[in-house]
Structures are given as C-alpha cells and as structure tokens.
XYZ file of C-alpha atoms in Angstrom:
611
model
C 0.353 52.854 50.545
C -1.015 52.303 53.998
C 0.774 50.100 56.551
C -1.537 47.971 58.731
C -0.290 47.089 62.168
C -2.093 45.686 65.227
C -1.204 44.642 68.793
C -0.843 40.832 68.469
C -0.403 39.769 72.078
C -2.580 36.648 72.395
C -0.041 33.840 72.633
C -2.577 31.249 73.850
C -0.399 29.317 76.248
C -3.406 27.301 77.410
C -3.178 24.772 74.628
C 0.473 23.987 75.410
C -0.219 23.925 79.112
C -2.860 21.219 78.794
C -0.482 19.004 76.836
C 2.400 19.079 79.295
C 0.953 20.059 82.658
C 2.284 18.041 85.571
C 0.910 19.995 88.557
C -2.686 21.344 88.236
C -2.148 24.425 90.431
C 0.644 25.676 88.198
C -1.316 24.916 85.046
C -4.427 26.617 86.325
C -2.461 29.752 87.226
C -0.849 29.782 83.834
C -4.182 29.509 81.995
C -5.742 32.233 84.150
C -2.774 34.559 83.666
C -2.990 34.058 79.892
C -6.679 34.952 79.938
C -6.383 38.185 82.036
C -3.023 39.549 80.887
C -4.596 42.274 78.617
C -7.860 42.839 80.513
C -6.930 42.831 84.270
C -3.339 43.925 84.803
C -3.613 43.903 88.594
C -4.815 40.312 88.622
C -2.136 39.410 86.049
C 0.624 40.789 88.260
C -0.739 38.914 91.314
C -0.759 35.656 89.280
C 2.809 36.189 88.177
C 3.807 36.632 91.818
C 2.074 33.355 92.720
C 3.759 31.563 89.842
C 7.136 32.749 91.014
C 6.424 31.252 94.434
C 5.583 27.862 92.788
C 8.606 27.862 90.544
C 10.266 24.907 92.331
C 7.213 22.674 91.798
C 6.817 23.600 88.130
C 8.219 21.736 85.128
C 10.880 23.283 82.970
C 8.378 24.013 80.176
C 6.013 25.649 82.698
C 8.880 27.802 84.097
C 9.679 28.929 80.593
C 5.995 29.819 79.961
C 6.115 31.941 83.115
C 9.164 33.735 81.756
C 7.366 34.364 78.485
C 4.472 35.902 80.416
C 6.925 38.072 82.347
C 8.453 39.231 79.046
C 4.963 40.051 77.844
C 4.419 42.194 80.995
C 7.729 43.987 80.474
C 6.782 44.887 76.926
C 3.313 46.253 77.919
C 5.119 48.437 80.467
C 7.477 49.821 77.804
C 10.566 47.981 79.170
C 11.397 46.381 75.847
C 15.168 46.073 76.448
C 14.591 43.945 79.544
C 12.082 41.808 77.651
C 14.603 41.184 74.922
C 17.102 39.780 77.474
C 14.461 37.357 78.823
C 13.361 36.211 75.353
C 16.927 35.600 74.236
C 17.532 33.483 77.268
C 14.525 31.348 76.497
C 15.643 30.954 72.839
C 19.206 30.026 73.927
C 18.139 27.065 76.105
C 14.565 26.142 75.313
C 12.747 23.342 77.209
C 10.481 22.817 74.148
C 10.206 23.717 70.411
C 6.926 25.574 71.046
C 8.437 27.842 73.675
C 11.426 28.652 71.449
C 9.059 29.415 68.563
C 6.871 31.689 70.763
C 9.956 33.472 72.188
C 11.296 34.005 68.670
C 8.044 35.492 67.447
C 7.835 37.770 70.478
C 11.506 38.847 69.938
C 10.874 39.725 66.321
C 7.748 41.616 67.281
C 9.501 43.530 70.068
C 12.338 44.666 67.757
C 9.742 45.825 65.165
C 7.868 47.844 67.849
C 11.078 49.583 68.722
C 11.773 50.295 64.992
C 14.812 48.005 64.950
C 13.756 46.242 61.744
C 17.133 44.727 60.953
C 17.101 42.892 64.301
C 13.439 42.008 63.766
C 14.222 40.349 60.395
C 17.139 38.382 61.891
C 14.913 37.119 64.721
C 12.231 36.273 62.210
C 14.660 34.196 60.135
C 15.738 32.235 63.198
C 12.145 31.719 64.291
C 10.894 30.450 60.923
C 13.757 27.973 60.748
C 12.175 26.057 63.621
C 8.538 26.117 62.381
C 8.600 22.441 61.302
C 9.103 21.410 64.957
C 5.955 23.190 66.173
C 2.977 20.845 66.479
C 0.418 23.243 67.922
C -1.394 24.804 64.983
C -2.548 27.860 66.955
C 1.019 28.684 68.066
C 2.294 28.116 64.497
C -0.419 30.454 63.090
C 0.540 33.233 65.459
C 4.162 32.984 64.556
C 3.353 33.069 60.836
C 1.175 36.155 61.403
C 4.082 37.910 63.053
C 6.168 37.130 59.952
C 3.416 38.566 57.755
C 3.219 41.714 59.822
C 6.981 42.350 59.784
C 7.286 41.697 56.029
C 4.390 44.049 55.310
C 6.105 46.616 57.460
C 9.350 46.528 55.465
C 7.490 46.693 52.140
C 7.959 42.964 51.187
C 4.251 42.486 50.562
C 4.692 39.308 48.529
C 6.210 37.594 51.555
C 3.571 39.117 53.797
C 0.849 37.813 51.585
C 2.476 34.376 51.471
C 2.543 33.908 55.251
C -0.943 35.373 55.831
C -2.430 33.058 53.217
C -0.600 30.049 54.751
C -2.543 30.746 57.931
C -5.850 31.053 56.094
C -5.227 27.861 54.137
C -4.902 26.036 57.523
C -8.459 26.947 58.560
C -7.659 29.260 61.530
C -10.266 30.150 64.113
C -11.354 33.365 65.799
C -8.861 36.239 66.102
C -6.137 34.527 63.969
C -8.519 34.440 60.988
C -9.500 38.102 61.548
C -5.853 39.113 61.706
C -4.828 37.009 58.669
C -7.653 38.435 56.514
C -6.603 41.989 57.375
C -2.977 41.219 56.539
C -3.997 39.705 53.154
C -5.961 42.907 52.349
C -3.051 45.081 53.476
C -0.525 43.098 51.349
C -2.719 43.280 48.223
C -3.212 46.952 48.782
C 0.567 47.388 49.111
C 1.032 45.420 45.814
C -1.464 47.769 44.070
C -3.844 44.815 43.527
C -7.633 45.187 43.748
C -9.069 44.172 47.116
C -11.967 41.759 46.955
C -14.839 43.891 48.429
C -16.993 40.900 49.347
C -14.099 39.175 51.111
C -13.208 42.406 52.956
C -16.787 42.797 54.220
C -16.672 39.131 55.342
C -13.499 39.851 57.274
C -15.295 42.805 58.860
C -17.915 40.419 60.142
C -15.318 37.994 61.471
C -13.507 40.747 63.342
C -16.688 42.201 64.769
C -17.653 38.727 66.015
C -14.264 38.559 67.773
C -14.802 42.031 69.231
C -11.905 43.533 67.270
C -13.181 47.021 66.256
C -9.765 48.233 65.212
C -9.197 45.404 62.767
C -12.740 45.700 61.496
C -12.227 49.385 61.041
C -9.201 48.836 58.846
C -11.117 46.310 56.723
C -13.802 48.943 56.055
C -11.116 51.319 54.789
C -10.161 48.835 52.082
C -13.799 48.576 51.052
C -14.107 52.363 50.961
C -10.994 52.643 48.790
C -12.466 50.218 46.259
C -15.771 52.092 46.191
C -13.853 55.365 45.630
C -11.804 53.793 42.768
C -15.039 52.673 41.149
C -16.340 56.258 41.237
C -18.829 55.581 44.030
C -17.626 58.391 46.290
C -20.950 58.893 48.011
C -21.108 55.184 48.918
C -17.581 55.366 50.302
C -18.417 58.421 52.387
C -21.573 56.780 53.703
C -19.634 53.681 54.764
C -16.949 55.681 56.567
C -19.298 58.143 58.252
C -21.608 55.315 59.245
C -18.868 53.744 61.436
C -16.966 56.908 62.377
C -18.441 56.981 65.849
C -17.526 53.281 66.382
C -13.923 53.970 65.355
C -13.671 57.065 67.577
C -14.936 54.991 70.584
C -12.145 52.464 69.894
C -9.747 55.326 70.606
C -6.946 54.356 68.219
C -5.543 57.655 66.915
C -4.021 56.339 63.637
C -7.342 54.629 62.639
C -9.379 57.722 63.603
C -7.022 59.886 61.534
C -7.316 57.450 58.635
C -11.126 57.717 58.585
C -11.113 61.495 58.828
C -8.407 61.842 56.163
C -10.283 59.629 53.734
C -13.550 61.488 54.376
C -11.745 64.803 53.877
C -10.354 63.652 50.508
C -13.686 62.270 49.286
C -15.693 65.274 50.481
C -13.275 67.547 48.656
C -13.841 65.655 45.458
C -17.609 65.892 45.938
C -17.287 69.667 46.313
C -18.284 69.786 49.998
C -15.518 72.218 51.023
C -16.677 72.844 54.597
C -16.972 69.143 55.423
C -13.621 68.418 53.787
C -11.945 71.062 55.905
C -13.589 69.840 59.101
C -12.510 66.212 58.502
C -9.007 67.258 57.530
C -8.538 69.226 60.753
C -9.873 66.253 62.789
C -7.293 64.039 60.985
C -4.462 66.421 61.860
C -5.620 66.585 65.438
C -5.616 62.773 65.707
C -2.245 62.153 64.009
C -0.262 65.366 64.588
C 2.221 63.520 66.869
C 2.729 60.809 64.269
C 5.025 62.752 61.969
C 5.297 60.046 59.328
C 1.674 58.920 59.235
C -0.025 58.834 55.798
C -3.333 60.284 57.095
C -1.379 63.411 58.102
C -0.106 63.779 54.567
C -3.630 63.410 53.086
C -5.124 65.861 55.626
C -2.544 68.622 54.970
C -2.992 68.130 51.183
C -6.731 68.603 51.562
C -6.267 71.728 53.673
C -3.942 73.086 51.001
C -6.608 72.361 48.324
C -9.228 74.075 50.486
C -7.015 77.182 50.799
C -6.420 77.205 47.049
C -10.190 76.906 46.418
C -10.810 79.879 48.711
C -8.008 81.821 46.967
C -6.108 82.461 50.188
C -2.428 82.413 49.040
C -0.945 82.987 52.497
C -2.806 80.060 54.024
C -2.168 77.963 50.965
C 1.573 78.532 51.240
C 1.595 77.638 54.954
C -0.462 74.466 54.485
C 1.548 73.421 51.472
C 4.758 73.588 53.499
C 3.137 71.450 56.150
C 2.024 69.007 53.481
C 5.486 68.841 51.896
C 7.095 68.210 55.296
C 4.572 65.453 56.193
C 4.952 63.866 52.779
C 8.727 63.829 53.061
C 8.618 62.357 56.539
C 6.226 59.603 55.386
C 8.499 58.859 52.331
C 11.634 58.642 54.509
C 9.945 56.357 57.017
C 8.810 53.922 54.283
C 12.283 53.940 52.633
C 14.072 53.307 55.940
C 11.992 50.236 56.546
C 12.538 48.962 53.030
C 16.298 49.645 53.366
C 16.346 47.450 56.545
C 15.130 44.480 54.522
C 17.706 45.093 51.772
C 20.551 45.326 54.335
C 19.490 42.047 56.027
C 19.164 40.346 52.702
C 22.729 41.390 51.700
C 24.052 40.291 55.065
C 22.380 36.915 54.649
C 23.868 36.493 51.217
C 27.311 37.429 52.450
C 27.031 34.990 55.309
C 26.039 32.225 52.959
C 29.067 32.963 50.824
C 31.318 32.993 53.845
C 29.961 29.602 54.897
C 30.549 28.324 51.416
C 34.084 29.603 51.575
C 34.667 27.993 54.982
C 33.396 24.691 53.577
C 35.834 24.948 50.729
C 38.642 25.697 53.166
C 37.719 22.638 55.248
C 37.891 20.573 52.144
C 41.301 21.983 51.348
C 42.482 21.174 54.879
C 41.260 17.553 54.483
C 43.222 17.416 51.246
C 46.307 18.721 53.087
C 46.001 15.971 55.651
C 45.697 13.331 52.998
C 48.730 14.805 51.135
C 50.754 14.657 54.339
C 49.836 11.005 54.855
C 50.721 10.119 51.271
C 54.019 12.197 51.247
C 56.219 9.182 51.888
C 54.621 7.175 49.119
C 54.571 9.670 46.277
C 56.427 12.985 46.297
C 55.031 13.911 42.848
C 51.473 13.468 44.145
C 52.240 15.793 46.987
C 53.426 18.522 44.627
C 50.350 18.100 42.476
C 47.985 18.247 45.433
C 49.720 21.418 46.780
C 49.231 23.098 43.420
C 45.578 22.211 43.506
C 45.362 23.484 47.058
C 46.931 26.828 46.220
C 44.836 27.219 43.118
C 41.653 26.503 45.053
C 42.543 29.006 47.768
C 43.482 31.616 45.099
C 40.284 30.989 43.200
C 38.017 31.361 46.284
C 39.953 34.359 47.499
C 39.573 35.989 44.099
C 35.901 35.101 43.980
C 35.293 36.379 47.482
C 37.071 39.611 46.717
C 34.966 40.105 43.590
C 31.791 39.477 45.590
C 32.823 41.921 48.253
C 33.665 44.622 45.684
C 30.401 44.007 43.902
C 28.427 44.268 47.177
C 30.381 47.437 48.179
C 29.491 49.001 44.832
C 25.844 48.022 45.280
C 25.910 49.671 48.730
C 27.601 52.889 47.573
C 26.603 53.595 43.949
C 23.224 54.603 42.581
C 22.788 51.980 39.837
C 20.732 54.304 37.569
C 23.101 57.247 37.360
C 26.435 55.733 38.384
C 27.096 58.389 41.104
C 26.958 57.962 44.922
C 23.668 56.954 46.506
C 22.155 58.792 49.502
C 23.848 56.484 52.087
C 27.323 56.872 50.554
C 26.899 60.602 49.990
C 25.902 61.002 53.652
C 28.959 59.106 54.898
C 31.440 61.006 52.687
C 29.840 64.383 53.384
C 29.855 63.894 57.120
C 33.534 62.929 57.062
C 34.357 65.875 54.876
C 32.463 68.289 57.093
C 34.186 66.953 60.144
C 37.574 67.524 58.539
C 36.585 71.052 57.442
C 35.482 71.777 61.034
C 38.794 70.650 62.424
C 40.779 72.650 59.838
C 38.578 75.754 60.146
C 37.671 75.606 56.464
C 34.363 76.627 54.857
C 32.162 74.142 53.051
C 29.243 74.630 50.611
C 26.261 72.381 50.024
C 24.353 72.606 46.695
C 21.066 70.754 46.430
C 18.950 70.670 43.266
C 15.696 69.056 42.184
C 14.661 68.547 38.562
C 11.698 70.737 37.525
C 8.468 69.106 36.396
C 10.103 65.660 36.540
C 6.769 64.008 37.242
C 5.410 65.603 34.049
C 8.324 64.055 32.128
C 7.524 60.602 33.522
C 3.805 61.002 32.974
C 4.169 62.346 29.439
C 7.097 60.425 28.049
C 7.379 57.374 30.376
C 9.724 56.385 33.129
C 12.360 55.295 30.651
C 12.645 58.860 29.435
C 12.786 60.075 33.060
C 15.603 57.630 33.858
C 17.419 58.776 30.760
C 17.134 62.423 31.887
C 18.556 61.520 35.325
C 21.563 59.965 33.680
C 22.162 63.012 31.501
C 21.955 65.261 34.535
C 24.459 63.175 36.517
C 26.830 63.069 33.532
C 26.587 66.834 33.138
C 27.481 67.520 36.767
C 30.380 65.004 37.211
C 32.993 67.163 35.250
C 32.221 70.094 37.481
C 33.160 68.179 40.679
C 36.625 67.796 42.082
C 37.831 64.454 43.487
C 37.344 65.762 47.021
C 33.744 66.867 46.314
C 30.828 64.713 47.340
C 28.166 64.250 44.656
C 25.184 61.936 45.101
C 21.599 61.252 44.271
C 19.566 61.848 47.397
C 16.390 60.280 46.145
C 14.096 60.439 43.120
C 15.068 63.570 41.109
C 16.951 65.206 43.999
C 20.794 65.530 44.004
C 23.334 67.037 46.390
C 26.946 68.324 45.936
C 29.174 69.130 48.940
C 32.207 71.340 48.172
C 34.798 71.241 50.984
C 37.066 74.221 51.229
C 34.818 76.475 49.074
C 32.886 79.611 49.857
C 29.295 80.502 49.073
C 30.122 82.310 45.802
C 31.851 79.190 44.518
C 28.769 77.098 45.309
C 26.550 79.535 43.530
C 28.827 79.607 40.459
C 28.764 75.788 40.379
C 24.954 75.804 40.514
C 24.808 78.355 37.663
C 27.271 76.221 35.640
C 24.967 73.219 36.225
C 21.975 75.254 34.915
C 23.969 76.147 31.820
C 24.996 72.548 31.222
C 21.396 71.328 31.706
C 20.323 73.745 29.002
C 22.711 72.007 26.565
C 21.388 68.507 27.262
C 19.960 66.871 24.130
C 17.387 64.266 24.939
C 16.906 62.745 21.496
C 18.561 59.503 22.665
C 15.830 59.310 25.361
C 13.245 58.822 22.565
C 11.657 62.235 23.078
C 12.817 65.857 22.961
C 12.160 67.839 26.048
C 13.787 70.561 28.201
C 15.691 69.629 31.387
C 15.850 72.293 34.052
C 16.389 72.222 37.878
C 15.957 74.462 40.910
C 18.940 74.914 43.197
C 19.285 75.623 46.893
C 22.720 76.654 48.297
C 24.057 77.066 51.820
C 27.413 76.949 53.536
C 28.946 76.067 56.901
C 29.292 79.745 57.857
C 25.526 80.031 57.948
C 24.370 76.438 58.669
C 27.298 75.027 60.644
C 29.036 71.773 59.962
C 26.066 69.494 60.771
C 24.984 67.747 57.504
C 21.391 67.396 58.565
C 21.115 71.118 59.256
C 22.829 72.019 55.978
C 20.473 69.704 54.052
C 17.474 71.311 55.771
C 18.673 74.866 54.965
C 19.540 73.975 51.356
C 16.174 72.285 51.051
C 14.370 75.454 52.191
C 16.344 77.508 49.694
C 15.510 74.988 46.962
C 11.816 75.203 47.717
C 12.114 79.015 47.556
C 13.632 78.562 44.065
C 10.720 76.372 43.186
C 8.233 78.957 44.330
C 10.179 81.686 42.588
C 9.586 80.151 39.138
C 12.122 77.233 38.950
C 15.324 76.931 36.884
C 17.127 79.250 39.207
C 19.497 79.388 42.170
C 18.496 80.480 45.665
C 20.939 80.879 48.560
C 19.698 80.148 52.092
C 18.953 83.387 53.905
C 18.153 83.134 57.571
C 15.596 85.955 57.656
C 13.526 84.736 54.636
C 13.532 81.040 55.504
C 13.000 81.600 59.234
C 9.765 83.523 58.401
C 8.548 80.698 56.195
C 9.367 78.165 58.935
C 7.525 80.181 61.627
C 4.468 80.309 59.432
C 4.531 76.516 59.074
C 5.050 76.006 62.765
C 2.177 78.290 63.695
C -0.191 76.171 61.628
C 0.642 72.961 63.587
C -2.160 71.777 65.849
C -1.567 72.106 69.625
C -3.422 71.845 72.886
C -6.053 69.295 73.738
C -5.502 67.237 70.554
C -1.987 66.196 71.684
C -1.638 62.692 73.091
C 1.308 62.061 75.408
C 1.154 58.360 74.608
C 0.965 58.936 70.802
C 4.621 57.873 70.293
C 3.891 54.570 71.990
C 0.731 54.121 69.895
C 2.709 54.898 66.783
C 5.216 52.203 67.708
C 2.274 49.858 68.393
C 0.671 50.555 65.032
C 3.707 51.007 62.856
C 5.999 48.631 64.619
C 4.204 45.340 65.084
C 2.429 43.886 67.997
C 3.880 41.758 70.625
C 3.390 38.230 69.505
C-alpha cells in the first residue's frame, strides 16, 4: 500500500477578494501575495509587511485573509505551532464562512504534517460541519481535497475516495482536478481495486498541463503497477525509465525512491540482476532518511534477493536484517495512523452518548420542575414522577456504565484471542517495570512469534490461522500469574512480562509454552497442522527497565531463534546480537546521499500539504 501526499498550498484567495473587496489597494496586494507566496518568498514577505501597514483601512474579511497568509508563511518556515495559534483565532471569531472553512482546512493539514492525526481528524470534522455555508466552489473543492488526503493518510480509503469523487463530480478546473484524480487513484490502490489505466494516463496529462511533475509522476506509478500486474513487466519498466530523468529533476526524494524501487523489483523479476541492484541502491540513497517509507522496504528486499542469487550468505543476512527493520517501521507507521482514526471515532461516539445523556438529564430536570409546580395539587402524582425520575437516572447511569465498560474492553482486549492488545500490554508492562525498578526486583520479557504462520494462512485460510492464534493464547494463559503481563503485540507476535522473575524462569516458561504448543490439536480449526513458535528472552539485568529496549533485545533474540531453525528459545546475548546489529548498521547508506531536509520532506509527503 502506498500513501500519496502532496503539498496543497494554493488557497486561491483571489476569488473571495473580488467578491468583498472595499479598498482596491488592499485587494490588489492580497491577490499579488496569493500569486507569489510559493514562487517569490522575498516579494511575499514584502507584501505581507505592506498589508500590515494598511490593516486599519482593510475590512474584517480582508484582515482575516492577511492572517491566513501569515499562517501560510509560518508553516512554510516550519513554525507550525505558531501557525496553529493564528488559525484557531480565525476559526474562533470568523468574519466570514469562507475564511473559517479555509482556516479549518489549513489547521487539519498542519496537524497532519506534524503527524498529529487525532488533532487533524478533529479539525477536519469541525471544518466539514460548515461546508454547506461555503459558496465559493474553488474554496469548497480545496477543503474537500484536504479531507480526502487526511482520510487516505489514516487508511480510511472509502472516505478519501468519497471526498475526491465529490470534487470531480463538481467539474473542478486545473490543479484541483489533477489533485482529485491522484487521490482517487491512491484510494482505489489502497482498497486493492484495479486502477483504470486510461483514466490514470488522462490524469497524467492534466497534471503535466498544470506543471505538476510530482503529481504526474505518482499517476505513472499507478499505470506501471497495472502493467506489472498484467504481466507486462517490460512495458512497466519502459514507462518508469522513460520518465525517470523528469522525476529526478523534480527533486522529490520519496517519488525518486518510488521509481527506483519499482524498477529494481521489476528488473529483478526480468532477471537483470545488475540493473536491479543499481536501482535498489539508488532507492535506498533517496529514502534512507525516511525510515518508514515503502520504497525503502522494497529496495532492501531486492538487495536481499540479489545477495541470495549471488550466494553471498553474509551479505544476504545483513540486507535481510535491514529489510526486516524497514518493513517493521513501515508497518508500525501505517498502524499508528490507522489507530488515530479509531481513537477519534471512539471519542466521537462517546461524546455523542454523553450529549444524549445530558439531554436526558435536562428532560429529567424539566420533569422535576413540573413536579414541584404540581406538588400542591397532587401529592400522589409527585411520588409517581419522582419514581420515574429515579428510574430514568438509574437506567441511563446503568446504560452509560455498560457503554464505558464495553469501550474500555475494546480499547484493552484483543478481540480475536481475548488477551491484552498491544496498547494495553504496553501500559501494564511499563507500570510493572517502573515498580520493579523502584523495588530493585528483576523482570523478564518473553517474546514469541509463530513459525510459518503465513503458510498456515495461505494453505488453510485465515479462519484456520485465527483458530491457531486462539489456541496459542489459551495455551499460554494458565502459565501466567495475575501480576504477569500477557498480550498480542501484532499479527502472530506475542509478549509476556514476568515481574520479579529471573532469566532462568523466563526460559522455563518459554520452554513450557513450546511443550504446550506441541499438544495443541487443530482439528476444530478444520485442518490438522503443527503449531510451533520461536522465542526470544531478555531480562532487566541485561536490558534495563525500559520496555522499548527490552522489546528490541527480545526481538533480536527471537530473530536469532528463527535463523537457528525455529521452534526454540534464544536468550538475548549482548555479544552475539551486538555483532549482528553492527553488520546491519554498516550496510546503511551514508555520505552524499543524506538530505538534511528529508525529515521535513517526509512530513510534507506523509503528512498532508498545507491547505
């Protein structure tokens, strides 16, 4: 899955300015500032200074547009926190619906750029609530495109597709159409739907006409993917190599890395080992500072395949470790964005329930007032109404408590296995480690990963794989004490933290788990197969009381167990794992390929543009 992001800064204030301009000099300066804000920063700064001097003669709407331009300048300078303050002030007391909508879209975009996706989604909800009040179609289109970008970022591709197609259905012009077409292709790609090649090529032409080489470059990658899926690898390679120089001139590292990574993958399949290696190394050089970028994963995987093809086990091991690290970083990044949406959705549901409860309470209070007024007339009626009142309060309190307990369980329990999820495991483990550190007690972390789990899914189906995960969890639960922390960390990976235990105890528990897994009968899963796992064990005496460090050390030991033949226990050993780590570090690209602004570019691409 590839996430498409672009810098969406064109707010087009000119259309609004023409509609409400009261003093030509201020309006002219606003229009010129809007035109040069991305092409001539020196002139843009001078225009902002002139607009500040004319603030007293400007209308309220014009002064707000000046503040939005100032916020835009703060964002381009990397001063996002200051820009957020300005945008929130505009939203709090807007002089017009269009300004409030623009400020909301910029706020959502700014939060996404800084990787605060929960805040971005909250800002997006507030912005979309006012879309019916926006009359300018171009401003409305840009806000809807920001919504499509953010929803694609958090993995809600259905919503992203919905808002992008809403823009296209409204016959947008120029850059908005180019951006909307790219967002549609990205959403369909994320939904695993086939991209329309003819439509993608048409969007390339639209973006080229608008002088948007980066957006056009992404559209070509969708075409190349479809050609590769159809078995036309040579056509895909020809398309990518034909425009590689254009993409490299555009200077966007993530797009350059994407082209080289795809070329490396396709060249490898065509048997051109030298070209595959060359493109893979170019991809690593372009995206090495973007730790969670998908092109980096593809490039390291190709380099690993090249080493395997050349029968170089030492290089293959080093590149495989780099591939595994990049793949894990990419997976964690995707999941963190998806989790942000789930958290916001749950918060919204809880707020709606709280509002409903408050409405009920207001109703009850009105009934109380009526009862008080009728008390002198009918005492029996008062008693009856009080009973109704108490019953209503009790019912809603009971219902609210049930909802809260259900939401808490959803937040803490892995619904497939019934044990703690990664978030709950992390919270409990960190508290337990802090207590052990204060008491001077030892603690052991056991991590294990099911062997050949993908083969089980591929051969017997995901239902059989889910059944195996439930069996594994059930087998481990009796071995854990109430104070132990047991959770599913993700996929087929589990973790057990044993406070107050030494390394030998952790190893014995891991060996007991292996024995219990050997006794698992999978007939009720619909198929009979063997369930085994590889274990990595470390303790606080070696790794300290930091959970992240312990997980890292246990993970290294686990990978050593995998490499050692699986279905075994490996204890973290500083000397062995440090050597493996140094080999992986030595293989990382350094020197001229590093880009000091790569982190900002990553935020630009993977966050969302300022809107």
